[in-house]
Every structure is written in C-alpha cells, then in structure tokens.
Coordinates of C-alpha atoms and ligand atoms in Angstrom, one line a residue:
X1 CA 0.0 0.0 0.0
X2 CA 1.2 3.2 -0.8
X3 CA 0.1 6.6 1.2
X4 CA 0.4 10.1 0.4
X5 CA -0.1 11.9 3.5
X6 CA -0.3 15.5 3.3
X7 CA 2.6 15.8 0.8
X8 CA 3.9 19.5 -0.2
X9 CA 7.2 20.5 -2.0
X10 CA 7.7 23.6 -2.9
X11 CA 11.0 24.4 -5.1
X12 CA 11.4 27.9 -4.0
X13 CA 9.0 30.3 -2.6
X14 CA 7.3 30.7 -5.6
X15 CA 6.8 27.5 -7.1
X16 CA 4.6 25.0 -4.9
X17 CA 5.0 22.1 -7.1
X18 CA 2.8 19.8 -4.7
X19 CA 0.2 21.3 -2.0
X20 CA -1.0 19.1 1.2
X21 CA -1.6 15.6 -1.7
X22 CA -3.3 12.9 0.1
X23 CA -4.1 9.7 -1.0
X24 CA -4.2 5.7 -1.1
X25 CA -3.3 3.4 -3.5
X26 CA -4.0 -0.2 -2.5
X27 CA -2.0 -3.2 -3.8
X28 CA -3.3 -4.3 -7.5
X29 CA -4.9 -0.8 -8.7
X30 CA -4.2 0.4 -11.4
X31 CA -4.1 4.3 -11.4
X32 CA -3.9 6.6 -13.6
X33 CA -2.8 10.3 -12.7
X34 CA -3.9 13.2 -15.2
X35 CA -3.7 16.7 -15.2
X36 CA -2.0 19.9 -17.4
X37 CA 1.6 20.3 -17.4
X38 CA 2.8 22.0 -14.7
X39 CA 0.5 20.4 -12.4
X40 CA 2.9 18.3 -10.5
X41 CA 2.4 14.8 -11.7
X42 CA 6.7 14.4 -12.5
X43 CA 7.2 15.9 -9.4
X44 CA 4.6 13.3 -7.4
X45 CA 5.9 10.2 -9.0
X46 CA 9.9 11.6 -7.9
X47 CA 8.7 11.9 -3.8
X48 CA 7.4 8.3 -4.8
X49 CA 10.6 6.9 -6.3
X50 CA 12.7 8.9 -3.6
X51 CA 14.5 11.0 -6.0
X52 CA 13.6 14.4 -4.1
X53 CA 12.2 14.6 -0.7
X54 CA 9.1 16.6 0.3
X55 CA 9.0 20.0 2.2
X56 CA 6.2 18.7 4.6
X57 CA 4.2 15.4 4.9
X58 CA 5.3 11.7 4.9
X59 CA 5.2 8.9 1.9
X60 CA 4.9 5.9 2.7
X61 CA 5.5 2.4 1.4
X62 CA 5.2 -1.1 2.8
X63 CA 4.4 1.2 6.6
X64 CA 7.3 2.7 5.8
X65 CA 8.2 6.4 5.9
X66 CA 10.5 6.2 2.7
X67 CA 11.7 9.8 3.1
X68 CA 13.4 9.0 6.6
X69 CA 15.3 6.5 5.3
X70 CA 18.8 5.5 4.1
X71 CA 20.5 5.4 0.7
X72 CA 21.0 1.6 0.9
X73 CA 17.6 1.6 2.5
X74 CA 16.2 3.3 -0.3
X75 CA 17.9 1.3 -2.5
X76 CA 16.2 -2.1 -1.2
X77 CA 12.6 0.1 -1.2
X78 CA 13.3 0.7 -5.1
X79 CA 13.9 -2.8 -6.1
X80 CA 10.2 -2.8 -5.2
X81 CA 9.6 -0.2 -8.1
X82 CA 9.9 -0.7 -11.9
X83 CA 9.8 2.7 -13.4
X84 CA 9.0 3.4 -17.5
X85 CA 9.6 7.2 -19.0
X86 CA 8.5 8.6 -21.8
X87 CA 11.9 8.5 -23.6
X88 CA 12.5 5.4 -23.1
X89 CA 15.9 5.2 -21.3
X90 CA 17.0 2.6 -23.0
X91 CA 21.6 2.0 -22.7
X92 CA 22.1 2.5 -26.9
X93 CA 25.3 0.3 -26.7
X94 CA 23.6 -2.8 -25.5
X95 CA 21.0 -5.4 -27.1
X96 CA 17.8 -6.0 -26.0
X97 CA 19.1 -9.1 -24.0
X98 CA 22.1 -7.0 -22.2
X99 CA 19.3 -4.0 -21.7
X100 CA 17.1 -6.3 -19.5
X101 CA 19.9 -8.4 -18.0
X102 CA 21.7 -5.3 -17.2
X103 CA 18.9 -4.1 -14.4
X104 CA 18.7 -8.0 -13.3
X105 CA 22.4 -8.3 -12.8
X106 CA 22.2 -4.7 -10.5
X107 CA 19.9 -6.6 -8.5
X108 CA 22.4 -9.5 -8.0
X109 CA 20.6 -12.2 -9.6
X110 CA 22.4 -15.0 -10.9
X111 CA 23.2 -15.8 -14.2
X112 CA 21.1 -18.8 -14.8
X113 CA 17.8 -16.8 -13.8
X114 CA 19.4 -14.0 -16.1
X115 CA 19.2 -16.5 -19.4
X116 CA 16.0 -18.2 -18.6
X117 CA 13.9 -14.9 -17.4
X118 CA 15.0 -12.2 -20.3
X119 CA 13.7 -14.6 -22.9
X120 CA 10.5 -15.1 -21.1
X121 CA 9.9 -12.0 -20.2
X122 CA 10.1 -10.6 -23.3
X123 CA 7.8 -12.9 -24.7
X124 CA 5.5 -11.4 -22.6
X125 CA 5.8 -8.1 -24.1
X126 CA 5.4 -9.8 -27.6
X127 CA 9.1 -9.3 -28.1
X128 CA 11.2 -12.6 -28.5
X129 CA 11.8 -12.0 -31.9
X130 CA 14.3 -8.5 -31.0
X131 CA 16.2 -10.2 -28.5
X132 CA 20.0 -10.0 -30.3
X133 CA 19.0 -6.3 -31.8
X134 CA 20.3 -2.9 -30.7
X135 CA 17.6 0.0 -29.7
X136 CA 18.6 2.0 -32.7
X137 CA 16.6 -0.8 -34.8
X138 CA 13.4 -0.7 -32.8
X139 CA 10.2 1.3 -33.6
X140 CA 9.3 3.5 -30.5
X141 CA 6.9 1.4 -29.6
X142 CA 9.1 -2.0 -29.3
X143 CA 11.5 0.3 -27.2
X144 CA 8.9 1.4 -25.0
X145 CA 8.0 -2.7 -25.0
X146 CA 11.8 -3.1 -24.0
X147 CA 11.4 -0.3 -21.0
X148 CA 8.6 -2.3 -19.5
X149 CA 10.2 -6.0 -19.8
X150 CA 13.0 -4.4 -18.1
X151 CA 11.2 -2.6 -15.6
X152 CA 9.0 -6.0 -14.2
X153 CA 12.0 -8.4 -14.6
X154 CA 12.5 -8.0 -10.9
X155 CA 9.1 -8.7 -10.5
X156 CA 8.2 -5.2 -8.6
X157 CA 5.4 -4.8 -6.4
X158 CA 4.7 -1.5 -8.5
X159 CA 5.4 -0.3 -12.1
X160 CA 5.4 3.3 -12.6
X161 CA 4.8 4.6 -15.8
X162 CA 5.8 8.6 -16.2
X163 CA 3.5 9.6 -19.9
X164 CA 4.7 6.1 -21.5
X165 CA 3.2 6.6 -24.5
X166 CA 3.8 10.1 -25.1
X167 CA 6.3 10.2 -27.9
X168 CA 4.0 6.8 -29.7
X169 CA 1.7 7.1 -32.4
X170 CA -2.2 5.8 -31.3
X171 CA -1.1 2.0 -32.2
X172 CA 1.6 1.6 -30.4
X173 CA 0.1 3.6 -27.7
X174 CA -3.1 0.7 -27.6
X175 CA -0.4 -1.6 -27.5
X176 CA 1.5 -0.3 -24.4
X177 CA -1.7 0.2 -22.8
X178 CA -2.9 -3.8 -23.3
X179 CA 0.3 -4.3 -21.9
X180 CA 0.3 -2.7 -18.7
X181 CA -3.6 -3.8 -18.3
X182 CA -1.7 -7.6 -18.6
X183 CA 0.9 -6.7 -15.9
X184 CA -1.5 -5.4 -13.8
X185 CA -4.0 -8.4 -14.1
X186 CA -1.3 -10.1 -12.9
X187 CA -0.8 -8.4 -9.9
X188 CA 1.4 -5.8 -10.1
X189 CA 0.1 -2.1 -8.9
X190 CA 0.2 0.5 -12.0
X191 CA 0.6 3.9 -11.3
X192 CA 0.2 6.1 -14.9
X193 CA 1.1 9.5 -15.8
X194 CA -0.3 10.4 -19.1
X195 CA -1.6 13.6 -21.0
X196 CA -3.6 11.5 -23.2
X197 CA -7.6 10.8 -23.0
X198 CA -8.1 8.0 -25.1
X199 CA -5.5 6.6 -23.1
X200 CA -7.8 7.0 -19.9
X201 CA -10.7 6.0 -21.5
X202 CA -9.4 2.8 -22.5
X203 CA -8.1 1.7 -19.3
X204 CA -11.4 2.5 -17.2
X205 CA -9.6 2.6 -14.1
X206 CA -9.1 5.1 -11.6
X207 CA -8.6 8.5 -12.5
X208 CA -7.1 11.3 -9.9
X209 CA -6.8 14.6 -11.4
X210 CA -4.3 16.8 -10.7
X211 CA -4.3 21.5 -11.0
X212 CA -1.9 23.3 -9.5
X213 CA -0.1 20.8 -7.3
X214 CA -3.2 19.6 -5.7
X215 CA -5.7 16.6 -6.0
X216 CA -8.9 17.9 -7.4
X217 CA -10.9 14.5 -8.5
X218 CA -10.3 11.2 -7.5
X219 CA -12.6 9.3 -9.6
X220 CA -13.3 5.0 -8.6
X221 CA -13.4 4.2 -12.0
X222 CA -13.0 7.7 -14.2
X223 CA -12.8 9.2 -17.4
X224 CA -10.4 12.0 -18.3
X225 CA -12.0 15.3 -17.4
X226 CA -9.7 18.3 -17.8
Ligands
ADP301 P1 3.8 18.0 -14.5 O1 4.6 16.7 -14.4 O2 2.4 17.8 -14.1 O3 4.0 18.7 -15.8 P2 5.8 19.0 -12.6 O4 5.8 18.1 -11.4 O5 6.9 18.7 -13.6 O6 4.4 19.0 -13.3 O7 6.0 20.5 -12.2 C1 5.1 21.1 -11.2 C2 5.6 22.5 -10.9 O8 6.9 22.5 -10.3 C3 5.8 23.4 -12.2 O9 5.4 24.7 -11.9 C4 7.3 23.3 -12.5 O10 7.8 24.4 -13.1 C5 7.9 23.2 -11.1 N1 9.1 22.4 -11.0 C6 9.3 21.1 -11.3 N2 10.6 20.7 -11.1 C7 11.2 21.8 -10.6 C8 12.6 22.1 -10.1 N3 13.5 21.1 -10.1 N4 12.9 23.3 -9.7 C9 11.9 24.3 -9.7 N5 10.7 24.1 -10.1 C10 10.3 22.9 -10.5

C-alpha cells in the first residue's frame, strides 16, 4: 500500500509544485494520474521513487516512511519499483538481452535466472523475436516494449509509468496500454502519468486529477475530465 499523507514540496518560494496531496493506493490498482503540465504529476511520482524529498508530509510504502530513510535503504525500497519514461531510457550500446539483464544483474541475480527470465519475459511483451537487436533498430513502440520487460524483470510490487506513450503514435500507444492492463492483471500495482484521453478511456480505471499541485478529483473508475 502506498500513502500520500499531506505531501507538499515547494522548489522555492514561488513554485509549490505539490500542496497538502493525500491519498491511497492499494496493492493491484491500477491508477492513472492526469492533469495539465505543470500540475505536479513528474514531481509526485519523484517523492514516490525517492528521488527528491518533500517539504512537509510523509510517503509511505510497505508502513514505511520512505523519506526518513537510508540510501542503501532506499535502494532495497526501489527494487520494489519498476519505473518506465516517456523516452524510453534505453543504454544504446547494448541489445535487447544485455538492456534487460543489465537491471537483473544490478539486483544481483544470478546468471542462470538472467538466461531463462529475459527470454521469457520478453515474450510477454510480444518481443522474442528482437532479443540480439540494438535499440537503434526498434520502432518506438518496441523500445517502450523493452522499457517495460526491463522494468517487471525483478518482478516489482509496482510499475510506474511517467506519460509512457507520449512520444508513440495511437497504435503503439493501444499496445502499451494492453500491456500494462496484462501486468496489472497479474498483480502488479500501476501507477500512470499520461496527457492522453483516449489513453484514460481505455483503461477504465481510476482517475485522480491533478491542477496546481493539488488533487482535485479522485474518480473509482474515471474518465479524463480536464
Ligand atoms: P507535471 O509533471 O504535471 O507537468 P511537474 O511536477 O513537472 O508537473 O511541475 C510542477 C511545478 O513545479 C511546475 O510549476 C514546475 O515548473 C515546477 N518544478 C518542477 N521541477 C522543478 C525544479 N526542479 N525546480 C523548480 N521548479 C520545478
């Protein structure tokens, strides 16, 4: 479970990038997080990944407080996390293979779960085919496809997807969204940034909205209203 308790950060006096954000996600939702630009989505799903910490309030994570912990602490916590961006993030000097079994041998897992898991769990992305090729000669969306076999090879508790099919034309973008429906169904907690309706539509999930660095619908199972 995941809580939000009150979180604010402001950057500098000016900028108040989240205001007093509470909320709950339980294990296995999938949720989707909307609002304009500038509204403080990027900057919610960094106090979630521990990349910045908040100017007031707590997150928590497994009843943990993850902001009052320590780097290797935090490191353990992330291992928990599979995180997807927009551009992709891909290493450009390594295949397919050595991109996923890169992130599998940082979280010290041995070399015979390394061989047998990267095939697999690129299948599962609808991938096997691209294993031996370099991300230069993949279509956007097979990179993005790449991004998210590498981010559930650990098997997280959470994926966290910041706009993943921002820079992907609509059928690629029906595709990445079947895809993180799948992981989801089978037990994995999604948490979605993304500008794009049909997106929301499709997934029928819940919806929380975000203006100005504060929560301003939380919708069971929404539709994108903004
Ligand atoms: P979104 O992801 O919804 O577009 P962000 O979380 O990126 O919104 O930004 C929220 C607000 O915080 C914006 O006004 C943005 O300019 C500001 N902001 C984001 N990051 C920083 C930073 N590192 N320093 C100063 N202001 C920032």
């Amino acid at each position: 479970m995941i809580i939000f308790d009150n979180v604010s950060k402001k950057y500098n006096e000016d900028c108040i990038a989240l205001d007093k954000v509470s909320f709950v996600v339980n294990p296995n939702e999938f949720v989707s997080i909307v609002g304009p630009s500038g509204a403080g989505k990027t900057t919610l799903l960094k106090m979630l990944l521990a990349e910045d910490k908040p100017t007031e309030g707590k997150v928590s994570f497994f009843d943990t407080d993850i902001h009052t912990l320590s780097g290797e602490e935090i490191n353990l916590v992330r291992r928990k996390i599979g995180a997807v961006f927009q551009d992709f993030r891909l290493l450009p000097n390594k295949t397919v293979y050595e991109n996923i079994a890169f992130a599998m041998e940082a979280a010290g897992r041995p070399d015979e779960e390394i061989e047998s898991d990267v095939p697999h769990v690129l299948e599962l992305v609808d991938l096997g085919n691209k294993i031996w090729n370099f991300p230069s000669e993949l279509s956007g969306g097979e990179k993005q496809r790449v991004a998210i076999a590498r981010a559930i090879v650990n098997q997280p508790d959470i994926i966290i997807a910041d706009e993943p099919t921002g820079n992907l034309d609509p059928a690629n973008t029906y595709d990445i969204v079947q895809i993180l429906k799948k992981i989801n169904d089978l037990g994995t907690t999604v948490i979605l940034t993304t500008h794009n309706k049909g997106v929301i539509d499709s997934i029928g999930r819940r919806v929380i909205t975000m203006q100005d660095g504060r929560v301003i619908r939380d919708d069971i199972a929404g539709k994108y209203i903004l």
